[in-house]
């Protein structure tokens, strides 16, 4: 178990939240070349792809890149999707999600000019200024996916962290009514959804149980309320993936079907430890039975304090979520 945790932390730091420091950006903001989504190398090559499924998932990866310097000395705050080493940095998170969804879905995951982790540590206006290029890429990737890859199938949207933010933005601004009707569900792992967003955008419908469709499934996880990320202040959405309730009903560890790490290893130890309940004051899961020291990453503590399980958001409830993906797909087809 200890080795599994260290594998998770090492990959998590390197891939999801690799932080080398924080600095204010200059206002000139150099950008890498825009991705060409007609090219196969701008899409994650899923080794788990087998026979065609009846449902797709369009998955958006979390922050896996940090500030880097070009040959001319320019500092970049976005991923260069043509750089094989940067694509490799994204692939651990893409592979985890492919493992999660591939038993039920065709997996489509674009590389995009995601903003770097340092970009989340600057002022919010600058973060959004940089994020505009990332979102523009995903809109274009989604258009290409719908036109050339989807073939009219029902689909899911899913993403973690920066990817989860982008799922919410697609729901707010991009999906047509016809596409909304074909969306089985949207999995928003590890990002806040504000009350004013729910009021302003009718497409943001939140899940109430394990089988409703056309809805958002979202949760954030901490050991105790004080460990909530300052980035997630004002969050109003949370469902418990162990019992699929939105109230404070506690789900004991016996409801946890199993955790899966970035290396594909399943942890029976965590399955016996990690129960959860929702704290309605912060709309987050309070997870018990774990030692926060095992998951603490000092270099990102200003955003994710000790006791915050943002990095492990998919891993902890992996088999429960994987089962639920199938449940919602069956419910979707059963309602047609």
PDB file of N, CA and C in Angstrom, residues 71-108:
ATOM      1  N   UNK A  71      13.420  27.976 -27.033  1.00  0.00           N
ATOM      2  CA  UNK A  71      14.822  28.110 -27.425  1.00  0.00           C
ATOM      3  C   UNK A  71      15.274  29.566 -27.475  1.00  0.00           C
ATOM      4  N   UNK A  72      14.317  30.477 -27.674  1.00  0.00           N
ATOM      5  CA  UNK A  72      14.684  31.901 -27.725  1.00  0.00           C
ATOM      6  C   UNK A  72      14.630  32.567 -26.360  1.00  0.00           C
ATOM      7  N   UNK A  73      14.404  31.765 -25.301  1.00  0.00           N
ATOM      8  CA  UNK A  73      14.350  32.303 -23.951  1.00  0.00           C
ATOM      9  C   UNK A  73      12.982  32.778 -23.511  1.00  0.00           C
ATOM     10  N   UNK A  74      11.978  32.637 -24.379  1.00  0.00           N
ATOM     11  CA  UNK A  74      10.618  33.059 -24.040  1.00  0.00           C
ATOM     12  C   UNK A  74       9.987  32.081 -23.054  1.00  0.00           C
ATOM     13  N   UNK A  75       9.316  32.605 -22.031  1.00  0.00           N
ATOM     14  CA  UNK A  75       8.580  31.772 -21.086  1.00  0.00           C
ATOM     15  C   UNK A  75       7.165  31.543 -21.598  1.00  0.00           C
ATOM     16  N   UNK A  76       6.760  30.291 -21.603  1.00  0.00           N
ATOM     17  CA  UNK A  76       5.426  29.912 -22.062  1.00  0.00           C
ATOM     18  C   UNK A  76       4.584  29.426 -20.888  1.00  0.00           C
ATOM     19  N   UNK A  77       3.299  29.787 -20.929  1.00  0.00           N
ATOM     20  CA  UNK A  77       2.361  29.408 -19.879  1.00  0.00           C
ATOM     21  C   UNK A  77       1.306  28.423 -20.393  1.00  0.00           C
ATOM     22  N   UNK A  78       1.556  27.817 -21.537  1.00  0.00           N
ATOM     23  CA  UNK A  78       0.627  26.869 -22.152  1.00  0.00           C
ATOM     24  C   UNK A  78       1.385  25.655 -22.668  1.00  0.00           C
ATOM     25  N   UNK A  79       0.695  24.538 -22.771  1.00  0.00           N
ATOM     26  CA  UNK A  79       1.266  23.328 -23.349  1.00  0.00           C
ATOM     27  C   UNK A  79       1.550  23.522 -24.839  1.00  0.00           C
ATOM     28  N   UNK A  80       2.661  22.955 -25.287  1.00  0.00           N
ATOM     29  CA  UNK A  80       2.953  22.836 -26.710  1.00  0.00           C
ATOM     30  C   UNK A  80       2.571  21.422 -27.122  1.00  0.00           C
ATOM     31  N   UNK A  81       1.458  21.268 -27.829  1.00  0.00           N
ATOM     32  CA  UNK A  81       0.954  19.931 -28.139  1.00  0.00           C
ATOM     33  C   UNK A  81       1.820  19.215 -29.165  1.00  0.00           C
ATOM     34  N   UNK A  82       2.740  19.915 -29.815  1.00  0.00           N
ATOM     35  CA  UNK A  82       3.639  19.263 -30.759  1.00  0.00           C
ATOM     36  C   UNK A  82       4.874  18.690 -30.069  1.00  0.00           C
ATOM     37  N   UNK A  83       5.049  18.979 -28.795  1.00  0.00           N
ATOM     38  CA  UNK A  83       6.222  18.532 -28.053  1.00  0.00           C
ATOM     39  C   UNK A  83       5.943  17.149 -27.472  1.00  0.00           C
ATOM     40  N   UNK A  84       6.693  16.158 -27.882  1.00  0.00           N
ATOM     41  CA  UNK A  84       6.426  14.785 -27.455  1.00  0.00           C
ATOM     42  C   UNK A  84       6.601  14.605 -25.950  1.00  0.00           C
ATOM     43  N   UNK A  85       7.540  15.329 -25.342  1.00  0.00           N
ATOM     44  CA  UNK A  85       7.741  15.197 -23.904  1.00  0.00           C
ATOM     45  C   UNK A  85       6.568  15.786 -23.133  1.00  0.00           C
ATOM     46  N   UNK A  86       5.977  16.863 -23.641  1.00  0.00           N
ATOM     47  CA  UNK A  86       4.815  17.439 -22.972  1.00  0.00           C
ATOM     48  C   UNK A  86       3.586  16.544 -23.166  1.00  0.00           C
ATOM     49  N   UNK A  87       3.444  15.954 -24.349  1.00  0.00           N
ATOM     50  CA  UNK A  87       2.346  14.997 -24.524  1.00  0.00           C
ATOM     51  C   UNK A  87       2.513  13.821 -23.572  1.00  0.00           C
ATOM     52  N   UNK A  88       3.753  13.368 -23.402  1.00  0.00           N
ATOM     53  CA  UNK A  88       4.006  12.264 -22.479  1.00  0.00           C
ATOM     54  C   UNK A  88       3.642  12.637 -21.049  1.00  0.00           C
ATOM     55  N   UNK A  89       3.838  13.903 -20.668  1.00  0.00           N
ATOM     56  CA  UNK A  89       3.490  14.350 -19.325  1.00  0.00           C
ATOM     57  C   UNK A  89       1.994  14.287 -19.081  1.00  0.00           C
ATOM     58  N   UNK A  90       1.210  14.445 -20.141  1.00  0.00           N
ATOM     59  CA  UNK A  90      -0.250  14.397 -20.041  1.00  0.00           C
ATOM     60  C   UNK A  90      -0.760  12.956 -20.013  1.00  0.00           C
ATOM     61  N   UNK A  91       0.017  12.031 -20.571  1.00  0.00           N
ATOM     62  CA  UNK A  91      -0.511  10.710 -20.865  1.00  0.00           C
ATOM     63  C   UNK A  91      -0.888   9.883 -19.638  1.00  0.00           C
ATOM     64  N   UNK A  92      -0.234  10.096 -18.481  1.00  0.00           N
ATOM     65  CA  UNK A  92      -0.603   9.323 -17.298  1.00  0.00           C
ATOM     66  C   UNK A  92      -2.041   9.613 -16.881  1.00  0.00           C
ATOM     67  N   UNK A  93      -2.432  10.891 -16.915  1.00  0.00           N
ATOM     68  CA  UNK A  93      -3.806  11.243 -16.576  1.00  0.00           C
ATOM     69  C   UNK A  93      -4.785  10.757 -17.633  1.00  0.00           C
ATOM     70  N   UNK A  94      -4.399  10.867 -18.905  1.00  0.00           N
ATOM     71  CA  UNK A  94      -5.263  10.368 -19.968  1.00  0.00           C
ATOM     72  C   UNK A  94      -5.442   8.859 -19.850  1.00  0.00           C
ATOM     73  N   UNK A  95      -4.369   8.146 -19.525  1.00  0.00           N
ATOM     74  CA  UNK A  95      -4.450   6.693 -19.393  1.00  0.00           C
ATOM     75  C   UNK A  95      -5.348   6.290 -18.232  1.00  0.00           C
ATOM     76  N   UNK A  96      -5.266   7.031 -17.110  1.00  0.00           N
ATOM     77  CA  UNK A  96      -6.145   6.739 -15.977  1.00  0.00           C
ATOM     78  C   UNK A  96      -7.605   6.879 -16.380  1.00  0.00           C
ATOM     79  N   UNK A  97      -7.931   7.966 -17.076  1.00  0.00           N
ATOM     80  CA  UNK A  97      -9.308   8.186 -17.515  1.00  0.00           C
ATOM     81  C   UNK A  97      -9.737   7.156 -18.552  1.00  0.00           C
ATOM     82  N   UNK A  98      -8.821   6.779 -19.450  1.00  0.00           N
ATOM     83  CA  UNK A  98      -9.148   5.749 -20.436  1.00  0.00           C
ATOM     84  C   UNK A  98      -9.472   4.431 -19.742  1.00  0.00           C
ATOM     85  N   UNK A  99      -8.713   4.113 -18.702  1.00  0.00           N
ATOM     86  CA  UNK A  99      -8.984   2.918 -17.914  1.00  0.00           C
ATOM     87  C   UNK A  99     -10.366   2.992 -17.272  1.00  0.00           C
ATOM     88  N   UNK A 100     -10.732   4.185 -16.817  1.00  0.00           N
ATOM     89  CA  UNK A 100     -12.027   4.382 -16.166  1.00  0.00           C
ATOM     90  C   UNK A 100     -13.188   4.215 -17.133  1.00  0.00           C
ATOM     91  N   UNK A 101     -13.104   4.838 -18.304  1.00  0.00           N
ATOM     92  CA  UNK A 101     -14.248   4.914 -19.211  1.00  0.00           C
ATOM     93  C   UNK A 101     -14.279   3.834 -20.292  1.00  0.00           C
ATOM     94  N   UNK A 102     -13.138   3.278 -20.664  1.00  0.00           N
ATOM     95  CA  UNK A 102     -13.096   2.397 -21.832  1.00  0.00           C
ATOM     96  C   UNK A 102     -13.956   1.143 -21.733  1.00  0.00           C
ATOM     97  N   UNK A 103     -14.221   0.579 -20.548  1.00  0.00           N
ATOM     98  CA  UNK A 103     -15.128  -0.565 -20.531  1.00  0.00           C
ATOM     99  C   UNK A 103     -16.523  -0.250 -21.068  1.00  0.00           C
ATOM    100  N   UNK A 104     -16.903   1.037 -21.047  1.00  0.00           N
ATOM    101  CA  UNK A 104     -18.255   1.414 -21.451  1.00  0.00           C
ATOM    102  C   UNK A 104     -18.300   2.365 -22.641  1.00  0.00           C
ATOM    103  N   UNK A 105     -17.192   3.028 -22.969  1.00  0.00           N
ATOM    104  CA  UNK A 105     -17.236   4.143 -23.926  1.00  0.00           C
ATOM    105  C   UNK A 105     -16.061   4.104 -24.902  1.00  0.00           C
ATOM    106  N   UNK A 106     -16.280   4.656 -26.074  1.00  0.00           N
ATOM    107  CA  UNK A 106     -15.184   5.024 -26.962  1.00  0.00           C
ATOM    108  C   UNK A 106     -14.543   6.287 -26.388  1.00  0.00           C
ATOM    109  N   UNK A 107     -13.218   6.300 -26.287  1.00  0.00           N
ATOM    110  CA  UNK A 107     -12.515   7.334 -25.540  1.00  0.00           C
ATOM    111  C   UNK A 107     -11.842   8.316 -26.493  1.00  0.00           C
ATOM    112  N   UNK A 108     -12.254   9.588 -26.434  1.00  0.00           N
ATOM    113  CA  UNK A 108     -11.675  10.644 -27.262  1.00  0.00           C
ATOM    114  C   UNK A 108     -11.113  11.724 -26.342  1.00  0.00           C
TER     115      UNK A 108
END
